[in-house]
Short mmCIF file of C-alpha atoms and ligand atoms in Angstrom, two decimals:
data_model
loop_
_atom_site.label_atom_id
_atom_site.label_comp_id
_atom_site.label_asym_id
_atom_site.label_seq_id
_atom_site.Cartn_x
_atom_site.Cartn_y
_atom_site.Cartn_z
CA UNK A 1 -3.74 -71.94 -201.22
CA UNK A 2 -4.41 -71.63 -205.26
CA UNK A 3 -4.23 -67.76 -205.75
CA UNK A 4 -6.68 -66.47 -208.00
CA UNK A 5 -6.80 -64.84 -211.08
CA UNK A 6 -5.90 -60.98 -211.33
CA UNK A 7 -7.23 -59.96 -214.36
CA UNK A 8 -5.11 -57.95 -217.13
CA UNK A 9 -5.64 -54.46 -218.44
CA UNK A 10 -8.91 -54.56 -216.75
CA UNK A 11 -9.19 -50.84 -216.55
CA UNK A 12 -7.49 -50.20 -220.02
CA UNK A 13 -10.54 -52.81 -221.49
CA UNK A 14 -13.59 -50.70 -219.39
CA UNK A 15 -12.01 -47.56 -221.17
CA UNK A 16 -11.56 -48.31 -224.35
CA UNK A 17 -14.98 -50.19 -224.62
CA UNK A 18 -16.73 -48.49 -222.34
CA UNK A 19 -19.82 -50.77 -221.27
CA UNK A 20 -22.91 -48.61 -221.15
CA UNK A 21 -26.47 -49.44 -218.86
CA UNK A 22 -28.28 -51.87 -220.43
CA UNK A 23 -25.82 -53.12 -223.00
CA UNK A 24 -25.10 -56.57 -223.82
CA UNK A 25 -21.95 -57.85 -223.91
CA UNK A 26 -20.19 -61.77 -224.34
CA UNK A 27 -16.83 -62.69 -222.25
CA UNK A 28 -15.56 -65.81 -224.07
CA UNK A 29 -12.67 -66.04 -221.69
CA UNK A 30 -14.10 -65.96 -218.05
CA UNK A 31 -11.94 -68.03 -216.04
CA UNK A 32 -12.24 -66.31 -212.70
CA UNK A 33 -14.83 -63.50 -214.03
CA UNK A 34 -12.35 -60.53 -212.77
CA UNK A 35 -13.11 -58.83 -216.29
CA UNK A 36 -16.56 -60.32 -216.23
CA UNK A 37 -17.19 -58.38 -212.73
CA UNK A 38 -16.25 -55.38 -213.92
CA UNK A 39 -18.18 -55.28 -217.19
CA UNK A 40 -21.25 -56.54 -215.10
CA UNK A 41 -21.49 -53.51 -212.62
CA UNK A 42 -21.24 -51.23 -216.14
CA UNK A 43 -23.81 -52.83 -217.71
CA UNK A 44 -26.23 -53.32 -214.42
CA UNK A 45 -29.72 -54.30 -214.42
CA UNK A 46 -31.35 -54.38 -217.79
CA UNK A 47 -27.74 -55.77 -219.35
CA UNK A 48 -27.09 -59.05 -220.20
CA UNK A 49 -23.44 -60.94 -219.88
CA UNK A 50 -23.04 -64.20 -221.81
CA UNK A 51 -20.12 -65.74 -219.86
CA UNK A 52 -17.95 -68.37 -221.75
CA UNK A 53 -15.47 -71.28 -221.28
CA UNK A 54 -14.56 -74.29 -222.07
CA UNK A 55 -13.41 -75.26 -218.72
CA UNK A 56 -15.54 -77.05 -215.94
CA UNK A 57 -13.81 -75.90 -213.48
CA UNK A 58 -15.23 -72.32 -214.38
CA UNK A 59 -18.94 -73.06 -214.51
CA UNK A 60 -18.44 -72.83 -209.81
CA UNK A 61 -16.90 -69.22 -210.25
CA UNK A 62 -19.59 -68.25 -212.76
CA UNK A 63 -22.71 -69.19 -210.44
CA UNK A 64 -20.52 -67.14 -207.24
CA UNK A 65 -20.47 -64.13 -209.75
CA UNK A 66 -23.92 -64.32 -211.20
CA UNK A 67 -25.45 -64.31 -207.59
CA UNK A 68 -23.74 -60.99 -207.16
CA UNK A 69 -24.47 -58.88 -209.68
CA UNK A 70 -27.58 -57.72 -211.31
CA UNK A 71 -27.55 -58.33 -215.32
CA UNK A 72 -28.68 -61.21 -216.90
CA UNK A 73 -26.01 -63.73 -217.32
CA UNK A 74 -25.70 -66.89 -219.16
CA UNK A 75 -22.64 -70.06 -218.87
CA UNK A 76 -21.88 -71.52 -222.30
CA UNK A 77 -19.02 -74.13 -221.09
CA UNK A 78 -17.75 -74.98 -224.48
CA UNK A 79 -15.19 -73.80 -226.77
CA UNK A 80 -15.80 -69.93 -227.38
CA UNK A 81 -15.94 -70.01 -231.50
CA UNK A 82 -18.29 -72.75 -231.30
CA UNK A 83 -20.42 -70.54 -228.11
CA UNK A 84 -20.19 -67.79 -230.25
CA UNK A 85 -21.68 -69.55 -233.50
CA UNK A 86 -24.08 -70.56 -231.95
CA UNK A 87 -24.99 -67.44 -230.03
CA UNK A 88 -25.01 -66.21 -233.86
CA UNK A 89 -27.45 -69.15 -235.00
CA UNK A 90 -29.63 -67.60 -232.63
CA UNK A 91 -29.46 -64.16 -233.90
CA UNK A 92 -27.86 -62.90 -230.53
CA UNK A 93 -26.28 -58.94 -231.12
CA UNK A 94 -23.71 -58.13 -228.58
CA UNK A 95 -22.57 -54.46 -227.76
CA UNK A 96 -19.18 -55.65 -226.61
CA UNK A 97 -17.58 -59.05 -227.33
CA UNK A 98 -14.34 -59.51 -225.28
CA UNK A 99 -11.01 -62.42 -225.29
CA UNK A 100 -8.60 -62.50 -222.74
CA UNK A 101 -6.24 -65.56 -224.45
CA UNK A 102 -4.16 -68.20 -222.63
CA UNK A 103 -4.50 -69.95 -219.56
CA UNK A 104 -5.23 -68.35 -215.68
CA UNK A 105 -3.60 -68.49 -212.85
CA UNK A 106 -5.98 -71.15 -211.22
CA UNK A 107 -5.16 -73.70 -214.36
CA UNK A 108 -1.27 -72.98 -213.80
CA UNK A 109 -2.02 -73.54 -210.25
CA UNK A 110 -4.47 -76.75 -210.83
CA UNK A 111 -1.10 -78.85 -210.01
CA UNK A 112 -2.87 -82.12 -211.55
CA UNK A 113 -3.67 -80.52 -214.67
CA UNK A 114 0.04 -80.23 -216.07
CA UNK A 115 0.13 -77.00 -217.05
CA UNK A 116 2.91 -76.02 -215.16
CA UNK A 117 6.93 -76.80 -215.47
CA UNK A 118 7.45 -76.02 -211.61
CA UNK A 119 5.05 -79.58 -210.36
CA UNK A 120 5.52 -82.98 -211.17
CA UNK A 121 2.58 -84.07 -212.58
CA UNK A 122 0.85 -86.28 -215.22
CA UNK A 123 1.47 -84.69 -218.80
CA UNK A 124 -2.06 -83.20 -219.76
CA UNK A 125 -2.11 -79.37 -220.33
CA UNK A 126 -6.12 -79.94 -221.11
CA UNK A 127 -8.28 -76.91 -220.69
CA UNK A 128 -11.29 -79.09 -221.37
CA UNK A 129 -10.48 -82.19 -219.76
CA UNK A 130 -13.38 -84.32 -221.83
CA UNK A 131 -11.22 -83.52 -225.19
CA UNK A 132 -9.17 -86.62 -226.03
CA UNK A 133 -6.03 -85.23 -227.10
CA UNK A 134 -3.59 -84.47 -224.24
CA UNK A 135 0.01 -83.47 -224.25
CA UNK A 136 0.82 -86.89 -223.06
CA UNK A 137 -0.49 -88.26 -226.76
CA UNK A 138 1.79 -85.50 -228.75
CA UNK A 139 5.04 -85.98 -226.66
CA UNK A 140 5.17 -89.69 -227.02
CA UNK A 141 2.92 -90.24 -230.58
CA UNK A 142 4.22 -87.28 -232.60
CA UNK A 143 7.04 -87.75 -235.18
CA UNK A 144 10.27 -85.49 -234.22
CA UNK A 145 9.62 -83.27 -237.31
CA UNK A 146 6.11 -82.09 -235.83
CA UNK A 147 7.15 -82.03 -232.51
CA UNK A 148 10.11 -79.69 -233.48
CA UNK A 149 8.04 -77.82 -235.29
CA UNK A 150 5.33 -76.82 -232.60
CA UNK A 151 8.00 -75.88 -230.97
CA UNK A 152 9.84 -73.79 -232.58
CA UNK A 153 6.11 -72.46 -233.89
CA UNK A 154 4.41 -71.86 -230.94
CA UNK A 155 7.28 -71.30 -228.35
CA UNK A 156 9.39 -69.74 -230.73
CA UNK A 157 11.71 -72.10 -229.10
CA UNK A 158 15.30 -71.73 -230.63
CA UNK A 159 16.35 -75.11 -229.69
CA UNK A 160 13.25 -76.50 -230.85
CA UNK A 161 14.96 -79.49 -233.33
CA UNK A 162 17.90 -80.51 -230.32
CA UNK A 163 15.27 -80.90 -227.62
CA UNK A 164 12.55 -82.87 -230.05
CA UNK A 165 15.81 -85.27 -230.66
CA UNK A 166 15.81 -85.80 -227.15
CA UNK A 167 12.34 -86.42 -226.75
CA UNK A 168 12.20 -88.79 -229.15
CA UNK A 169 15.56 -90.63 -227.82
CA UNK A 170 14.23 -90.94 -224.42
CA UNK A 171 10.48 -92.04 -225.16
CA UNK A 172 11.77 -94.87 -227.40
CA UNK A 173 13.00 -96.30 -224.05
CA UNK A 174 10.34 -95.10 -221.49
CA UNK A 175 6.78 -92.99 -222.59
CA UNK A 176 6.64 -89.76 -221.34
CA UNK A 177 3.94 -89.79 -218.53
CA UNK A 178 4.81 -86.71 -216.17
CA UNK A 179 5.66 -83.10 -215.90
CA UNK A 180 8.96 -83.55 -214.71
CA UNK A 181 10.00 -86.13 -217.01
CA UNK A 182 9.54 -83.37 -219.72
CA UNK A 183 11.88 -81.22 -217.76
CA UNK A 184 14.30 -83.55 -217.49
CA UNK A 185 14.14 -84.03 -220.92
CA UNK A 186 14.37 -80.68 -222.20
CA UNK A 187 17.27 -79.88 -219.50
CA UNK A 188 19.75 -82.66 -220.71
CA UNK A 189 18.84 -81.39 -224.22
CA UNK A 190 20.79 -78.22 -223.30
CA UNK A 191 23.68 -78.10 -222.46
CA UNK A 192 24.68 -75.08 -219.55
CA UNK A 193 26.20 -73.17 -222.47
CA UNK A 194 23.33 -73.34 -224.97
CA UNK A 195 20.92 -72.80 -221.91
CA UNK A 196 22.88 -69.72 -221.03
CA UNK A 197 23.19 -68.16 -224.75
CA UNK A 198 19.42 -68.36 -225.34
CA UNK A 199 18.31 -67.24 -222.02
CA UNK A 200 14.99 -66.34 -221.44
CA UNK A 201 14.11 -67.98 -217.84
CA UNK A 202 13.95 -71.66 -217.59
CA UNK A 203 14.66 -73.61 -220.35
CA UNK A 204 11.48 -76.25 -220.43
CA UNK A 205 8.94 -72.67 -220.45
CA UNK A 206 8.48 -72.05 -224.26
CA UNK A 207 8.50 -75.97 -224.49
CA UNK A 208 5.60 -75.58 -222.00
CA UNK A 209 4.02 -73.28 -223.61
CA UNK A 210 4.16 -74.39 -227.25
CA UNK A 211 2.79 -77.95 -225.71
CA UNK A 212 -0.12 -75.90 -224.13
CA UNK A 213 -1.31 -74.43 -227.86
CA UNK A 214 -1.08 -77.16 -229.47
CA UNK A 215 -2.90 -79.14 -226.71
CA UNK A 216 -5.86 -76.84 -226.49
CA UNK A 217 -5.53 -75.61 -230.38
CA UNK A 218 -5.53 -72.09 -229.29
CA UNK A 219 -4.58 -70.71 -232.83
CA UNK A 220 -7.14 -72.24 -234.61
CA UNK A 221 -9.89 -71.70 -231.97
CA UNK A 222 -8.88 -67.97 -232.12
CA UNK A 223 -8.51 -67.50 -236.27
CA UNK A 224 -12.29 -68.95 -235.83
CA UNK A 225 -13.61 -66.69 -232.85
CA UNK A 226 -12.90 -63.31 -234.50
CA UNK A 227 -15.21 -64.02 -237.55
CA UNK A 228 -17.94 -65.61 -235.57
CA UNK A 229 -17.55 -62.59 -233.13
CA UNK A 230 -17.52 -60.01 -235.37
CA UNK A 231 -20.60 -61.45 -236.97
CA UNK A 232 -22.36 -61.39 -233.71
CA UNK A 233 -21.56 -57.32 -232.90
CA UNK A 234 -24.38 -55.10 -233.95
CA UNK A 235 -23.19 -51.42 -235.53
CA UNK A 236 -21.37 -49.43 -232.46
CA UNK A 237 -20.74 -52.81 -230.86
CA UNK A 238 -16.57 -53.39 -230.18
CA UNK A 239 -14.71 -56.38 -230.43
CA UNK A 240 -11.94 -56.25 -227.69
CA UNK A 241 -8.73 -58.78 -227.34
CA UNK A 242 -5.92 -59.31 -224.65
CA UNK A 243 -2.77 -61.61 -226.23
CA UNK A 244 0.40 -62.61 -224.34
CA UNK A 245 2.72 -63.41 -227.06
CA UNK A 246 2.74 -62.23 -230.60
CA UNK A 247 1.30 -65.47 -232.24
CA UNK A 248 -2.28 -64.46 -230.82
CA UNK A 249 -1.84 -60.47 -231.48
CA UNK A 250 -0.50 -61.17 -234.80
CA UNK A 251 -4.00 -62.10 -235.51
CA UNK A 252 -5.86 -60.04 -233.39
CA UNK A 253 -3.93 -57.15 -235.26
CA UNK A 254 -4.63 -58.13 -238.86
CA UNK A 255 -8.14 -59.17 -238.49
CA UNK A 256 -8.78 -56.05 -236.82
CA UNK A 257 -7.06 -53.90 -239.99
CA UNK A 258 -8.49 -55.70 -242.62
CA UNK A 259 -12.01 -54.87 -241.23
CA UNK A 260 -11.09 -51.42 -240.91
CA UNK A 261 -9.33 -51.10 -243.98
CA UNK A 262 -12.11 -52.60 -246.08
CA UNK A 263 -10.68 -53.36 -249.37
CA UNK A 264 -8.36 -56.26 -250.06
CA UNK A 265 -7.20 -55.87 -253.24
CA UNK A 266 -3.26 -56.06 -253.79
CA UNK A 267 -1.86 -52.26 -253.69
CA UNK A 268 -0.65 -52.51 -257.26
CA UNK A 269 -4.20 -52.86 -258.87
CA UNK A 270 -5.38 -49.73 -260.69
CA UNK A 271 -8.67 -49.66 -258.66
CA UNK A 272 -10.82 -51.87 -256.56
CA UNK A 273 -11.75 -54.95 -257.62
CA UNK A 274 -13.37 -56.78 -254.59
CA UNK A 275 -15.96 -53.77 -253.71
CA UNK A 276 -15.08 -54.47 -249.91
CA UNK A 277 -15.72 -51.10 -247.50
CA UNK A 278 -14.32 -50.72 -244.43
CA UNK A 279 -16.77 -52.05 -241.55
CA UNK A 280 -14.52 -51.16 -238.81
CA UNK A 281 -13.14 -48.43 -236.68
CA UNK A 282 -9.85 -49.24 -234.60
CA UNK A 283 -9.61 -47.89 -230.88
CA UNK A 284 -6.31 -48.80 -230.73
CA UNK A 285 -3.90 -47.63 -233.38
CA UNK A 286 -1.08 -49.61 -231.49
CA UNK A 287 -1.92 -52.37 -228.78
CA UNK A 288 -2.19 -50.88 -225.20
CA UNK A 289 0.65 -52.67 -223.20
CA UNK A 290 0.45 -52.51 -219.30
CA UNK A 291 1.68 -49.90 -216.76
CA UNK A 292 5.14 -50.45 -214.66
CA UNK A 293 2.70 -50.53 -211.93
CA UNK A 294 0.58 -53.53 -213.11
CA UNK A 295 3.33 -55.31 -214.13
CA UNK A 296 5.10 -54.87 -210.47
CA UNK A 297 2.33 -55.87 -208.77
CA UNK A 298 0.83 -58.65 -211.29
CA UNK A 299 4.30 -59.87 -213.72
CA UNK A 300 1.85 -62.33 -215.65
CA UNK A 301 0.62 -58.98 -217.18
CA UNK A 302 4.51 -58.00 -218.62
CA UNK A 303 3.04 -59.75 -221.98
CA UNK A 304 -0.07 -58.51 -222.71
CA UNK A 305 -1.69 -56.37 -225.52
CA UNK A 306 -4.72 -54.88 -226.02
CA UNK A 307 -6.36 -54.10 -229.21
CA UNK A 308 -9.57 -52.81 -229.72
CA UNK A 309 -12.37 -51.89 -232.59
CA UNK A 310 -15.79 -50.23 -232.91
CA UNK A 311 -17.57 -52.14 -235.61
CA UNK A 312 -19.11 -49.57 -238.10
CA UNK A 313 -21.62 -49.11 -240.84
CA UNK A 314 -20.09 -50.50 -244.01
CA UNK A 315 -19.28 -48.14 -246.10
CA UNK A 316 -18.44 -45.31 -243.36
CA UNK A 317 -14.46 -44.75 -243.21
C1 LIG B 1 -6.61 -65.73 -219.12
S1 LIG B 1 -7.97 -66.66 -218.56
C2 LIG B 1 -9.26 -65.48 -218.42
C3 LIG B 1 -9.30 -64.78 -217.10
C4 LIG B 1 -10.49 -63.86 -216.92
N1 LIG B 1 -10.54 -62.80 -217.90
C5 LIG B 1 -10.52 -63.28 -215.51
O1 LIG B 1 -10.45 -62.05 -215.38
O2 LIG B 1 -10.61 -64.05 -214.57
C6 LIG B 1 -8.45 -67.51 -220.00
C7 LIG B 1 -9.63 -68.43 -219.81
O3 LIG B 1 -10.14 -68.71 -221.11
C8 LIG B 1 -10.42 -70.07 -221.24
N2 LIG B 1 -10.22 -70.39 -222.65
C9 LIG B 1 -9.08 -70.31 -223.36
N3 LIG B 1 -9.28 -70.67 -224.63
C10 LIG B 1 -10.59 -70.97 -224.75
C11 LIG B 1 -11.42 -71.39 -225.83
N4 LIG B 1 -10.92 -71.58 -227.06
N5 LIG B 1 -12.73 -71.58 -225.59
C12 LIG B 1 -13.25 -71.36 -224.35
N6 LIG B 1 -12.52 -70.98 -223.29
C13 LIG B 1 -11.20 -70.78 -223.48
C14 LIG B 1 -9.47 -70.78 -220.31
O4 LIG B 1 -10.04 -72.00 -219.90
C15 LIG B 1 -9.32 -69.77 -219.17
O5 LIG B 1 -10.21 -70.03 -218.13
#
């Protein structure tokens, strides 16, 4: 049986943003609603929870969760920085606006879906299945350069250019349709010594991973969330993030400082040219990582990092 989701930092994220009665507040990650839940029985009757993602599979665990609790809740199945324009078209002002990146346990699990390098199955790493672009179409239709270059971009992937050769090699003979194929790939690519200098568990997981990005253009979804959910926040309201790897905190990190440092001038000029004032104020200095504990009893957690920031009056350091 699939195991569900546990969700990450969950108690670190209700303490740090601390959901009041009545607020309103937008998941844009809610896979199996464990955060959702939680952030629900804080903001009780009178609150309202807009619950989004782009996954169909989703929508069934959404209607079990919104028969349970008693805010208002709303499904957006879409991609969240398009939900969240939208919500913003609509003049919508969340309290709390929350991410929780990357993929659940139930996709991973979803054997069929491709997601994972442990099944054999057909190459499609799709967290909306109605997009068109699969990893099928990027293994066997992207030029080696690219395909090195995801990897080695988004799986920081050391042997990025020796396993794209191999790709390439083996697809000129037979496409890549499967999972395993992949694997195969990637594990003649490296030879026992290489596999053993790099390290880092099994070899075909930051191939995996860097497949899964690109896929599902996770960067570019995210670099457009923050904006659209900071414009959405009202003053007091906090804009929350959980990353897994530092491509996504990276981001999460400087978008979070440039709002709360306000000006963006170069340090070298004289004085302040761009009249910018700092509009936020960070609850996390440094990301919140997990416990020992969590990570015992949930590994996927060992990863994650939690930032935090209380959007402010500009103007009022
Ligand atoms: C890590 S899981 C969230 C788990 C959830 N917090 C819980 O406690 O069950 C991430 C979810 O976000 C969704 N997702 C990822 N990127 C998305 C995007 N750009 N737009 C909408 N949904 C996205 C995935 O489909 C997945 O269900």
């Amino acid at each position: 049986m699939a195991r569900t989701h546990v969700p990450v930092l969950a108690g670190e994220l209700i303490e740090l943003t601390d959901p009041a009665r009545g607020e309103t507040a937008v998941d844009c990650t809610f896979g199996a609603g464990g955060h959702a839940r939680l952030i629900a029985d804080r903001i009780g009757p009178g609150g309202t929870l807009v619950c989004i993602d782009r996954d169909p599979a989703a929508r069934e665990r959404f209607e079990e969760m919104a028969a349970e609790v008693s805010c208002e809740t709303r499904f957006m199945r879409m991609e969240y920085s398009e939900a969240l324009g939208l919500l913003g078209e609509e003049g919508f002002e969340a309290d709390l606006v929350y991410l929780d990146l990357g993929i659940s346990s139930m996709q991973v699990d979803a054997r069929e879906r491709g997601f994972s390098y442990s099944y054999d199955a057909p190459l499609d790493m799709r967290m909306d299945p109605e997009r068109e672009l699969d990893a099928r179409a990027i293994v066997n239709g992207w030029d080696q350069r690219r395909l090195a270059q995801v990897f080695r971009r988004y799986g920081e992937d050391p042997n990025a250019r020796i396993i794209a050769r191999e790709i390439v090699r083996r697809r000129e003979a037979t496409p890549f349709e499967t999972t395993g194929q992949l694997v195969d790939a990637v594990e003649a690519a490296l030879p026992a010594a290489i596999r053993r200098r790099f390290g880092g568990g099994h070899p075909a997981k930051r191939i995996f991973q860097a497949l899964r990005i690109a896929v599902n253009e996770e960067l570019e979804a995210l670099d457009r969330a923050l904006p659209a959910a900071w414009a959405v926040l009202r003053q007091g309201g906090r804009l929350a993030a959980i990353s897994f790897h530092s491509l996504e905190d990276r981001r999460v990190k400087r978008f979070l400082a440039e709002r709360a440092r306000g000006c963006i001038c170069p340090p070298d000029m004289p004085v302040c040219g761009c009249g910018r004032t700092p509009e936020a104020e960070l609850l996390t200095r440094r990301a919140v990582a997990p416990s020992p504990g969590e990570v015992a009893d949930n590994p996927r957690s060992r990863s994650a990092h939690l930032r935090a920031a209380r959007r402010i009056e500009a103007g009022q350091a």
